[in-house]
């Protein structure tokens, strides 16, 4: 239960309306539109603006690893049950496996119906491996064993330095579990310190988010300037198949979210509209990872569940990438005049299940996964994967939106499954009733239960201190 703030009179309980130009959603929307215009009419200038987008994403990456560590450790210590943490992890992996398998099968169904590569009749002798090597760096794909071993950090410092989210996640779970076993009371000074540091990181995140529109502008200008809107015509059927499949898949996510955790997904999208637009503008889900974790926690999911499910989902639950991989595989096979039979498609399904997981976070990951699948099937030359170079970047919006929404739904489902979901808190957040009230200076003020006071203040500041005007709410 929230405590009344001594800094704000009760009469101010209604949310204060901010001017439209201070809205983060409006600022990013304008920035994206400007970026498209610059990239289209002045492509050289648009390509030169890439450092703006890359710089913003690097600022976000600067705080992701420590933020995940702090959220998971404080969340596990608050739960106080190591077995519960293990159950959350197992349930999350079960959900991820089912969702990825369904996305791959659904993509194969769409590819068989639409036939996006039929009639292209590509001559294998005209292909060159050089373009593909340049994209992937000729890195060999990891097998399942190497990928699983890669989750275990050889050095804790190295895991944070390399920003390896799964390795940071692994260490964080051990650290949080150790606090639970030793006892929260004995470790209270450590927990208090971590919650204070978490508050500082949320403050830094608030500062970084002030330049989010600049990052979205630079990223969109680069994408359009480098690849151009004219590429749409060349791969029209493939793009239509991928985006059409994504729309249907998102509709299925709406059904899943409503049937089990009873989450009105459209209201959640509206509640998190700044994060979704920023992810689309920067073509990166990493750019919104800290904020989407805060929004999910505010919307009724426990900190422990959110801290475990979201970062893990960034590697294990790439539904949008799975759709793209399966449709693209059939596109390439059809382009070379091959219609895969059921047995070949089932074999491809098994290979993609492995390669799509092992490729997470690797540059050119989609091309590596498809190259490994092509080599295993032996139906078309590996160099043929280079045919997708012109269309790949145009698929970013589809992959990012489905990946992000899929991970949000996964968090709601696992939280409900584990009994760590507060639907009433979600409805209050969606209605704006749980928002922290703002003072005249624009900073937030509000009370919180003592157990989570530090993290609540941090979550409120991360949302409220931004000039962009996000919707602040206390972190549970």
Tab-separated table of C-alpha atoms in Angstrom:
chain	number	residue	atom	x	y	z
A	1	UNK	CA	0.000	0.000	0.000
A	2	UNK	CA	1.192	3.470	-0.819
A	3	UNK	CA	1.660	6.002	1.934
A	4	UNK	CA	0.561	9.600	1.372
A	5	UNK	CA	3.386	11.925	0.510
A	6	UNK	CA	4.120	14.705	3.014
A	7	UNK	CA	5.383	16.866	0.161
A	8	UNK	CA	2.194	16.940	-1.878
A	9	UNK	CA	-1.270	17.860	-0.585
A	10	UNK	CA	-4.082	15.344	-1.029
A	11	UNK	CA	-5.909	17.722	-3.362
A	12	UNK	CA	-3.218	17.106	-5.965
A	13	UNK	CA	-3.997	13.386	-6.259
A	14	UNK	CA	-5.156	13.797	-9.873
A	15	UNK	CA	-2.309	13.388	-12.380
A	16	UNK	CA	-0.997	16.648	-13.741
A	17	UNK	CA	-1.334	16.988	-17.504
A	18	UNK	CA	1.903	17.898	-19.211
A	19	UNK	CA	2.216	19.779	-22.491
A	20	UNK	CA	2.350	17.513	-25.533
A	21	UNK	CA	5.848	18.648	-26.471
A	22	UNK	CA	7.153	17.276	-23.136
A	23	UNK	CA	5.800	13.802	-23.841
A	24	UNK	CA	8.523	11.249	-24.558
A	25	UNK	CA	6.207	9.470	-26.997
A	26	UNK	CA	5.630	12.697	-28.958
A	27	UNK	CA	9.320	13.620	-28.973
A	28	UNK	CA	10.394	10.190	-30.244
A	29	UNK	CA	7.603	10.148	-32.843
A	30	UNK	CA	8.737	13.510	-34.220
A	31	UNK	CA	12.370	12.359	-34.145
A	32	UNK	CA	11.555	9.169	-36.073
A	33	UNK	CA	9.588	11.115	-38.716
A	34	UNK	CA	12.427	13.610	-39.096
A	35	UNK	CA	14.915	10.756	-39.374
A	36	UNK	CA	12.889	9.134	-42.174
A	37	UNK	CA	12.721	12.459	-44.016
A	38	UNK	CA	16.440	13.156	-43.671
A	39	UNK	CA	17.373	9.625	-44.720
A	40	UNK	CA	15.092	9.702	-47.755
A	41	UNK	CA	15.841	13.152	-49.135
A	42	UNK	CA	19.493	13.454	-48.006
A	43	UNK	CA	20.736	9.850	-47.794
A	44	UNK	CA	24.405	10.787	-47.360
A	45	UNK	CA	23.555	13.007	-44.403
A	46	UNK	CA	21.303	10.304	-42.982
A	47	UNK	CA	24.079	7.706	-43.192
A	48	UNK	CA	26.441	10.123	-41.461
A	49	UNK	CA	24.067	10.429	-38.474
A	50	UNK	CA	24.635	6.826	-37.394
A	51	UNK	CA	26.833	7.832	-34.383
A	52	UNK	CA	23.797	9.498	-32.763
A	53	UNK	CA	21.875	6.227	-32.638
A	54	UNK	CA	24.907	4.120	-31.773
A	55	UNK	CA	25.919	6.536	-29.026
A	56	UNK	CA	22.522	6.371	-27.358
A	57	UNK	CA	22.483	2.564	-27.431
A	58	UNK	CA	25.984	2.521	-25.922
A	59	UNK	CA	24.772	4.758	-23.108
A	60	UNK	CA	22.000	2.262	-22.403
A	61	UNK	CA	24.405	-0.687	-22.568
A	62	UNK	CA	26.599	1.131	-20.043
A	63	UNK	CA	24.012	0.535	-17.309
A	64	UNK	CA	22.284	-2.688	-18.420
A	65	UNK	CA	24.608	-5.258	-16.798
A	66	UNK	CA	24.817	-3.666	-13.326
A	67	UNK	CA	21.117	-2.827	-13.431
A	68	UNK	CA	20.169	-6.453	-14.154
A	69	UNK	CA	22.456	-7.600	-11.332
A	70	UNK	CA	20.924	-5.171	-8.847
A	71	UNK	CA	17.309	-5.873	-9.835
A	72	UNK	CA	17.743	-9.667	-9.675
A	73	UNK	CA	19.674	-9.711	-6.394
A	74	UNK	CA	17.299	-7.355	-4.585
A	75	UNK	CA	14.307	-9.167	-6.075
A	76	UNK	CA	15.494	-12.623	-4.983
A	77	UNK	CA	16.366	-11.353	-1.517
A	78	UNK	CA	12.853	-9.920	-1.225
A	79	UNK	CA	11.269	-13.244	-2.265
A	80	UNK	CA	13.377	-15.107	0.261
A	81	UNK	CA	12.847	-18.505	-1.367
A	82	UNK	CA	15.575	-20.116	-3.490
A	83	UNK	CA	13.217	-22.860	-4.678
A	84	UNK	CA	10.774	-20.252	-5.950
A	85	UNK	CA	13.558	-18.636	-7.978
A	86	UNK	CA	14.404	-22.006	-9.512
A	87	UNK	CA	10.756	-22.596	-10.391
A	88	UNK	CA	10.562	-19.210	-12.120
A	89	UNK	CA	13.606	-20.062	-14.227
A	90	UNK	CA	12.284	-23.480	-15.240
A	91	UNK	CA	8.828	-22.137	-16.072
A	92	UNK	CA	10.347	-19.295	-18.092
A	93	UNK	CA	12.465	-21.713	-20.154
A	94	UNK	CA	9.450	-23.976	-20.744
A	95	UNK	CA	7.427	-21.007	-21.975
A	96	UNK	CA	10.296	-19.752	-24.148
A	97	UNK	CA	10.748	-23.157	-25.778
A	98	UNK	CA	7.038	-23.468	-26.548
A	99	UNK	CA	6.761	-19.913	-27.873
A	100	UNK	CA	9.854	-20.224	-30.091
A	101	UNK	CA	8.736	-23.590	-31.463
A	102	UNK	CA	5.298	-22.181	-32.283
A	103	UNK	CA	6.821	-19.100	-33.954
A	104	UNK	CA	9.076	-21.266	-36.131
A	105	UNK	CA	6.209	-23.591	-37.122
A	106	UNK	CA	3.944	-20.629	-37.819
A	107	UNK	CA	6.638	-19.045	-39.996
A	108	UNK	CA	6.976	-22.262	-41.993
A	109	UNK	CA	3.196	-22.355	-42.517
A	110	UNK	CA	3.199	-18.759	-43.763
A	111	UNK	CA	6.199	-19.426	-46.031
A	112	UNK	CA	4.473	-22.449	-47.583
A	113	UNK	CA	1.264	-20.514	-48.203
A	114	UNK	CA	2.759	-17.249	-49.517
A	115	UNK	CA	5.730	-18.772	-51.429
A	116	UNK	CA	7.764	-15.517	-51.221
A	117	UNK	CA	10.735	-16.851	-53.218
A	118	UNK	CA	8.865	-18.690	-55.943
A	119	UNK	CA	9.840	-17.735	-59.491
A	120	UNK	CA	13.123	-15.963	-58.660
A	121	UNK	CA	15.234	-18.780	-60.187
A	122	UNK	CA	18.576	-17.640	-58.749
A	123	UNK	CA	21.674	-19.071	-60.433
A	124	UNK	CA	24.054	-20.382	-57.684
A	125	UNK	CA	27.083	-19.635	-59.896
A	126	UNK	CA	26.393	-15.901	-59.651
A	127	UNK	CA	26.757	-15.833	-55.874
A	128	UNK	CA	29.725	-14.621	-53.880
A	129	UNK	CA	30.580	-15.554	-50.296
A	130	UNK	CA	32.393	-12.275	-49.650
A	131	UNK	CA	29.334	-10.197	-48.748
A	132	UNK	CA	28.123	-12.827	-46.306
A	133	UNK	CA	31.562	-13.153	-44.706
A	134	UNK	CA	31.709	-9.392	-44.239
A	135	UNK	CA	28.353	-9.448	-42.447
A	136	UNK	CA	29.056	-12.386	-40.138
A	137	UNK	CA	32.803	-12.039	-39.716
A	138	UNK	CA	33.032	-15.751	-40.680
A	139	UNK	CA	32.302	-16.626	-37.042
A	140	UNK	CA	31.433	-20.300	-36.656
A	141	UNK	CA	28.010	-20.961	-35.139
A	142	UNK	CA	27.995	-22.292	-31.596
A	143	UNK	CA	26.671	-25.737	-30.874
A	144	UNK	CA	24.288	-26.313	-27.969
A	145	UNK	CA	27.049	-27.414	-25.596
A	146	UNK	CA	29.248	-24.409	-26.292
A	147	UNK	CA	26.293	-22.089	-25.881
A	148	UNK	CA	25.340	-23.562	-22.484
A	149	UNK	CA	28.945	-23.393	-21.265
A	150	UNK	CA	29.044	-19.778	-22.416
A	151	UNK	CA	26.345	-18.912	-19.885
A	152	UNK	CA	28.765	-19.659	-17.043
A	153	UNK	CA	31.204	-16.749	-16.625
A	154	UNK	CA	34.890	-17.600	-16.357
A	155	UNK	CA	35.278	-14.266	-14.609
A	156	UNK	CA	32.612	-12.184	-12.897
A	157	UNK	CA	34.443	-9.006	-13.851
A	158	UNK	CA	34.717	-10.250	-17.435
A	159	UNK	CA	30.970	-10.889	-17.605
A	160	UNK	CA	30.231	-7.293	-16.637
A	161	UNK	CA	33.012	-5.900	-18.828
A	162	UNK	CA	31.783	-7.758	-21.930
A	163	UNK	CA	28.142	-6.961	-21.147
A	164	UNK	CA	27.239	-10.660	-21.418
A	165	UNK	CA	23.692	-10.587	-20.066
A	166	UNK	CA	23.299	-14.338	-19.577
A	167	UNK	CA	26.585	-14.537	-17.657
A	168	UNK	CA	25.571	-11.579	-15.501
A	169	UNK	CA	22.194	-13.262	-14.955
A	170	UNK	CA	23.901	-16.498	-13.891
A	171	UNK	CA	26.114	-14.752	-11.324
A	172	UNK	CA	23.207	-12.616	-10.079
A	173	UNK	CA	21.094	-15.688	-9.316
A	174	UNK	CA	23.956	-17.238	-7.312
A	175	UNK	CA	24.543	-13.980	-5.428
A	176	UNK	CA	20.856	-13.482	-4.618
A	177	UNK	CA	20.466	-17.132	-3.584
A	178	UNK	CA	23.463	-16.774	-1.247
A	179	UNK	CA	21.782	-13.815	0.461
A	180	UNK	CA	18.636	-15.891	0.993
A	181	UNK	CA	20.571	-18.862	2.408
A	182	UNK	CA	22.747	-16.764	4.711
A	183	UNK	CA	19.694	-14.766	5.801
A	184	UNK	CA	18.321	-11.401	4.777
A	185	UNK	CA	18.738	-9.989	8.298
A	186	UNK	CA	22.441	-10.810	8.423
A	187	UNK	CA	22.898	-9.442	4.910
A	188	UNK	CA	20.723	-6.376	5.477
A	189	UNK	CA	23.646	-3.894	5.173
A	190	UNK	CA	24.545	-5.439	1.790
A	191	UNK	CA	20.915	-5.424	0.598
A	192	UNK	CA	20.454	-1.824	1.721
A	193	UNK	CA	23.633	-0.806	-0.116
A	194	UNK	CA	22.492	-2.589	-3.289
A	195	UNK	CA	19.074	-0.921	-3.164
A	196	UNK	CA	20.741	2.473	-2.762
A	197	UNK	CA	23.041	1.765	-5.726
A	198	UNK	CA	19.978	0.618	-7.713
A	199	UNK	CA	18.388	3.975	-6.983
A	200	UNK	CA	21.497	5.695	-8.359
A	201	UNK	CA	21.375	3.634	-11.549
A	202	UNK	CA	17.725	4.503	-12.089
A	203	UNK	CA	18.697	8.148	-11.708
A	204	UNK	CA	21.396	7.707	-14.370
A	205	UNK	CA	18.839	5.990	-16.593
A	206	UNK	CA	16.606	9.033	-16.242
A	207	UNK	CA	19.417	11.259	-17.485
A	208	UNK	CA	20.198	8.941	-20.405
A	209	UNK	CA	16.558	8.877	-21.479
A	210	UNK	CA	16.616	12.640	-21.970
A	211	UNK	CA	18.540	12.078	-25.210
A	212	UNK	CA	16.346	9.171	-26.412
A	213	UNK	CA	14.742	11.261	-29.203
A	214	UNK	CA	18.206	12.191	-30.508
A	215	UNK	CA	19.182	8.520	-30.591
A	216	UNK	CA	15.968	7.534	-32.388
A	217	UNK	CA	16.493	10.346	-34.925
A	218	UNK	CA	20.060	9.273	-35.737
A	219	UNK	CA	19.217	5.558	-35.956
A	220	UNK	CA	16.227	6.055	-38.264
A	221	UNK	CA	18.070	8.531	-40.501
A	222	UNK	CA	20.908	6.024	-40.897
A	223	UNK	CA	18.615	3.074	-41.693
A	224	UNK	CA	16.685	4.966	-44.390
A	225	UNK	CA	19.764	6.756	-45.741
A	226	UNK	CA	21.823	3.571	-45.957
A	227	UNK	CA	19.213	1.157	-47.289
A	228	UNK	CA	16.573	3.444	-48.789
A	229	UNK	CA	12.844	3.045	-49.184
A	230	UNK	CA	13.407	1.710	-52.710
A	231	UNK	CA	14.523	-1.646	-51.295
A	232	UNK	CA	10.920	-2.321	-50.351
A	233	UNK	CA	9.983	-3.170	-53.922
A	234	UNK	CA	12.730	-5.744	-54.433
A	235	UNK	CA	11.657	-7.896	-51.509
A	236	UNK	CA	7.990	-6.890	-51.425
A	237	UNK	CA	6.529	-10.383	-51.063
A	238	UNK	CA	9.060	-11.496	-48.444
A	239	UNK	CA	8.518	-8.324	-46.418
A	240	UNK	CA	4.730	-8.648	-46.716
A	241	UNK	CA	4.909	-12.283	-45.563
A	242	UNK	CA	7.055	-11.434	-42.530
A	243	UNK	CA	5.029	-8.425	-41.446
A	244	UNK	CA	1.729	-10.215	-42.075
A	245	UNK	CA	2.899	-13.161	-39.967
A	246	UNK	CA	4.029	-10.727	-37.255
A	247	UNK	CA	0.599	-9.058	-37.118
A	248	UNK	CA	-1.157	-12.419	-36.753
A	249	UNK	CA	1.372	-13.563	-34.148
A	250	UNK	CA	0.850	-10.361	-32.151
A	251	UNK	CA	-2.895	-11.060	-32.283
A	252	UNK	CA	-2.200	-14.470	-30.761
A	253	UNK	CA	-0.131	-12.801	-28.033
A	254	UNK	CA	-3.171	-10.645	-27.239
A	255	UNK	CA	-5.212	-13.819	-26.787
A	256	UNK	CA	-2.575	-15.510	-24.596
A	257	UNK	CA	-2.199	-12.410	-22.424
A	258	UNK	CA	-5.944	-12.140	-21.871
A	259	UNK	CA	-6.825	-15.818	-21.437
A	260	UNK	CA	-4.311	-16.676	-18.698
A	261	UNK	CA	-2.967	-13.643	-16.771
A	262	UNK	CA	-5.997	-11.555	-17.846
A	263	UNK	CA	-3.828	-8.710	-19.112
A	264	UNK	CA	-5.463	-6.272	-21.569
A	265	UNK	CA	-2.432	-6.104	-23.815
A	266	UNK	CA	-3.543	-3.026	-25.713
A	267	UNK	CA	-3.669	-1.089	-22.441
A	268	UNK	CA	-0.182	-2.320	-21.596
A	269	UNK	CA	1.092	-1.177	-25.002
A	270	UNK	CA	-0.505	2.207	-24.413
A	271	UNK	CA	1.042	2.312	-20.935
A	272	UNK	CA	4.489	1.452	-22.395
A	273	UNK	CA	4.101	3.317	-25.693
A	274	UNK	CA	7.313	5.326	-25.204
A	275	UNK	CA	9.359	2.154	-24.797
A	276	UNK	CA	7.845	0.443	-27.844
A	277	UNK	CA	8.304	3.482	-30.062
A	278	UNK	CA	11.886	3.925	-28.875
A	279	UNK	CA	12.632	0.255	-29.634
A	280	UNK	CA	11.202	0.699	-33.128
A	281	UNK	CA	13.081	3.946	-33.676
A	282	UNK	CA	16.453	2.547	-32.625
A	283	UNK	CA	15.794	-0.962	-34.054
A	284	UNK	CA	17.018	-2.354	-30.728
A	285	UNK	CA	15.232	-3.927	-27.775
A	286	UNK	CA	18.323	-3.356	-25.621
A	287	UNK	CA	17.645	0.370	-25.730
A	288	UNK	CA	14.518	-0.110	-23.617
A	289	UNK	CA	15.469	-3.069	-21.411
A	290	UNK	CA	15.854	-1.095	-18.149
A	291	UNK	CA	12.635	0.876	-18.650
A	292	UNK	CA	10.502	-2.067	-19.786
A	293	UNK	CA	11.585	-3.953	-16.660
A	294	UNK	CA	10.428	-1.012	-14.571
A	295	UNK	CA	7.093	-0.827	-16.404
A	296	UNK	CA	6.476	-4.567	-15.983
A	297	UNK	CA	7.246	-4.375	-12.280
A	298	UNK	CA	4.917	-1.405	-11.894
A	299	UNK	CA	2.244	-3.378	-13.758
A	300	UNK	CA	2.046	-6.083	-11.090
A	301	UNK	CA	4.903	-8.507	-11.850
A	302	UNK	CA	7.311	-9.168	-8.974
A	303	UNK	CA	10.838	-7.815	-9.220
A	304	UNK	CA	12.316	-11.319	-9.008
A	305	UNK	CA	10.184	-12.636	-11.886
A	306	UNK	CA	10.794	-9.582	-14.060
A	307	UNK	CA	14.524	-9.618	-13.353
A	308	UNK	CA	14.808	-13.281	-14.335
A	309	UNK	CA	12.396	-13.510	-17.260
A	310	UNK	CA	13.157	-10.350	-19.252
A	311	UNK	CA	16.971	-10.646	-19.587
A	312	UNK	CA	16.700	-14.400	-20.230
A	313	UNK	CA	14.021	-13.765	-22.835
A	314	UNK	CA	16.382	-11.443	-24.711
A	315	UNK	CA	18.388	-14.566	-25.618
A	316	UNK	CA	15.861	-17.401	-25.411
A	317	UNK	CA	12.557	-15.879	-26.506
A	318	UNK	CA	13.169	-14.149	-29.830
A	319	UNK	CA	9.754	-14.785	-31.375
A	320	UNK	CA	10.155	-12.150	-34.093
A	321	UNK	CA	13.550	-13.538	-35.091
A	322	UNK	CA	12.082	-17.060	-35.183
A	323	UNK	CA	9.335	-15.943	-37.576
A	324	UNK	CA	11.893	-14.244	-39.798
A	325	UNK	CA	14.261	-17.227	-39.838
A	326	UNK	CA	11.673	-19.807	-40.854
A	327	UNK	CA	10.082	-17.628	-43.551
A	328	UNK	CA	13.506	-16.601	-44.886
A	329	UNK	CA	14.659	-20.208	-45.039
A	330	UNK	CA	11.728	-21.131	-47.275
A	331	UNK	CA	12.279	-17.942	-49.297
A	332	UNK	CA	15.874	-18.991	-50.049
A	333	UNK	CA	14.930	-22.580	-50.867
A	334	UNK	CA	12.183	-21.405	-53.237
A	335	UNK	CA	14.510	-18.824	-54.812
A	336	UNK	CA	16.824	-21.678	-55.836
A	337	UNK	CA	13.942	-23.762	-57.142
A	338	UNK	CA	13.594	-26.192	-54.230
A	339	UNK	CA	10.293	-27.000	-52.521
A	340	UNK	CA	11.164	-28.623	-49.205
A	341	UNK	CA	9.113	-31.669	-48.294
A	342	UNK	CA	7.723	-32.263	-44.810
A	343	UNK	CA	10.752	-34.233	-43.639
A	344	UNK	CA	13.174	-31.535	-44.755
A	345	UNK	CA	11.110	-28.835	-43.089
A	346	UNK	CA	10.979	-30.791	-39.822
A	347	UNK	CA	14.765	-31.200	-39.990
A	348	UNK	CA	15.127	-27.465	-40.622
A	349	UNK	CA	12.818	-26.800	-37.662
A	350	UNK	CA	15.060	-28.778	-35.325
A	351	UNK	CA	18.209	-27.069	-36.599
A	352	UNK	CA	16.670	-23.596	-36.285
A	353	UNK	CA	15.564	-24.347	-32.700
A	354	UNK	CA	19.227	-24.859	-31.815
A	355	UNK	CA	20.886	-22.229	-33.986
A	356	UNK	CA	18.404	-19.479	-33.073
A	357	UNK	CA	19.227	-19.909	-29.367
A	358	UNK	CA	22.979	-20.111	-29.835
A	359	UNK	CA	23.128	-16.992	-32.005
A	360	UNK	CA	21.736	-14.522	-29.455
A	361	UNK	CA	23.853	-11.382	-29.158
A	362	UNK	CA	26.175	-12.344	-32.037
A	363	UNK	CA	26.655	-9.833	-34.901
A	364	UNK	CA	24.920	-11.078	-38.027
A	365	UNK	CA	23.142	-13.689	-35.910
A	366	UNK	CA	20.299	-14.282	-38.378
A	367	UNK	CA	22.779	-14.927	-41.188
A	368	UNK	CA	24.811	-17.278	-39.010
A	369	UNK	CA	21.700	-19.240	-38.051
A	370	UNK	CA	20.555	-19.487	-41.667
A	371	UNK	CA	24.077	-20.374	-42.848
A	372	UNK	CA	24.300	-23.194	-40.315
A	373	UNK	CA	20.887	-24.475	-41.363
A	374	UNK	CA	21.754	-24.272	-45.071
A	375	UNK	CA	25.003	-26.154	-44.498
A	376	UNK	CA	23.223	-28.870	-42.514
A	377	UNK	CA	20.441	-29.329	-45.075
A	378	UNK	CA	22.705	-29.050	-48.123
A	379	UNK	CA	19.805	-27.972	-50.359
A	380	UNK	CA	21.103	-24.566	-51.457
A	381	UNK	CA	24.579	-22.981	-51.195
A	382	UNK	CA	25.460	-21.182	-47.982
A	383	UNK	CA	26.448	-18.132	-50.059
A	384	UNK	CA	22.772	-17.836	-51.020
A	385	UNK	CA	22.042	-16.410	-47.583
A	386	UNK	CA	23.629	-13.180	-48.883
A	387	UNK	CA	20.430	-12.634	-50.899
A	388	UNK	CA	18.828	-11.438	-47.659
A	389	UNK	CA	21.360	-8.668	-47.052
A	390	UNK	CA	19.159	-6.100	-48.762
A	391	UNK	CA	16.017	-7.031	-46.844
A	392	UNK	CA	17.421	-7.837	-43.415
A	393	UNK	CA	17.521	-4.306	-42.039
A	394	UNK	CA	13.982	-3.655	-43.277
A	395	UNK	CA	12.828	-6.501	-41.016
A	396	UNK	CA	14.158	-4.872	-37.847
A	397	UNK	CA	10.863	-3.197	-36.964
A	398	UNK	CA	9.030	-6.507	-37.238
A	399	UNK	CA	11.588	-8.438	-35.184
A	400	UNK	CA	11.941	-5.775	-32.501
A	401	UNK	CA	8.205	-5.307	-31.939
A	402	UNK	CA	7.420	-9.035	-31.761
A	403	UNK	CA	10.485	-9.824	-29.617
A	404	UNK	CA	9.704	-7.075	-27.121
A	405	UNK	CA	5.995	-7.787	-26.875
A	406	UNK	CA	6.644	-11.530	-26.661
A	407	UNK	CA	8.967	-11.041	-23.692
A	408	UNK	CA	6.449	-8.798	-21.944
A	409	UNK	CA	3.713	-11.415	-22.358
A	410	UNK	CA	6.134	-14.091	-21.145
A	411	UNK	CA	6.767	-12.074	-17.979
A	412	UNK	CA	3.048	-11.733	-17.264
A	413	UNK	CA	2.438	-15.438	-17.921
A	414	UNK	CA	5.323	-16.675	-15.748
A	415	UNK	CA	4.477	-14.222	-12.964
A	416	UNK	CA	0.867	-15.434	-12.966
A	417	UNK	CA	2.006	-19.064	-13.184
A	418	UNK	CA	4.264	-18.586	-10.138
A	419	UNK	CA	1.662	-16.591	-8.173
A	420	UNK	CA	3.769	-13.419	-8.249
A	421	UNK	CA	1.379	-11.267	-10.259
A	422	UNK	CA	-0.793	-8.526	-8.753
A	423	UNK	CA	-3.557	-7.807	-11.257
A	424	UNK	CA	-5.020	-5.015	-9.150
A	425	UNK	CA	-1.677	-3.200	-9.218
A	426	UNK	CA	-1.633	-3.666	-13.000
A	427	UNK	CA	-5.073	-2.116	-13.417
A	428	UNK	CA	-4.121	0.801	-11.167
A	429	UNK	CA	-0.965	1.380	-13.226
A	430	UNK	CA	-2.902	1.269	-16.496
A	431	UNK	CA	-5.483	3.694	-15.111
A	432	UNK	CA	-2.793	6.080	-13.891
A	433	UNK	CA	-3.941	5.757	-10.286
A	434	UNK	CA	-0.595	4.348	-9.174
A	435	UNK	CA	1.382	7.200	-10.684
A	436	UNK	CA	3.678	9.161	-8.476
A	437	UNK	CA	2.494	12.733	-8.165
A	438	UNK	CA	4.839	15.422	-9.430
A	439	UNK	CA	5.949	18.558	-7.689
A	440	UNK	CA	6.241	21.941	-9.345
A	441	UNK	CA	9.907	21.238	-10.093
A	442	UNK	CA	8.984	18.113	-12.059
A	443	UNK	CA	10.575	15.617	-9.644
A	444	UNK	CA	8.540	12.851	-8.101
A	445	UNK	CA	7.345	12.407	-4.589
A	446	UNK	CA	5.547	9.570	-2.900
A	447	UNK	CA	5.616	6.987	-0.167
A	448	UNK	CA	6.269	3.273	-0.246
A	449	UNK	CA	6.327	0.220	1.960
A	450	UNK	CA	9.551	0.118	3.938
A	451	UNK	CA	10.773	-3.135	2.389
A	452	UNK	CA	11.029	-1.662	-1.098
A	453	UNK	CA	11.358	2.028	-0.348
A	454	UNK	CA	14.721	2.533	-2.028
A	455	UNK	CA	13.789	0.726	-5.190
A	456	UNK	CA	10.407	2.457	-5.344
A	457	UNK	CA	12.033	5.869	-5.163
A	458	UNK	CA	14.457	4.772	-7.859
A	459	UNK	CA	11.710	3.547	-10.167
A	460	UNK	CA	9.739	6.735	-9.663
A	461	UNK	CA	12.739	8.917	-10.460
A	462	UNK	CA	13.637	6.918	-13.547
A	463	UNK	CA	10.197	7.596	-14.967
A	464	UNK	CA	9.445	11.001	-13.515
A	465	UNK	CA	12.754	12.846	-13.721
A	466	UNK	CA	12.739	12.697	-17.503
A	467	UNK	CA	11.798	15.861	-19.273
A	468	UNK	CA	10.054	13.610	-21.773
A	469	UNK	CA	7.190	12.959	-19.420
A	470	UNK	CA	6.937	9.168	-19.107
A	471	UNK	CA	4.271	7.716	-16.828
A	472	UNK	CA	5.947	7.225	-13.433
A	473	UNK	CA	4.809	4.592	-11.002
A	474	UNK	CA	6.403	2.955	-7.979
A	475	UNK	CA	8.469	-0.158	-8.549
A	476	UNK	CA	7.118	-3.016	-6.480
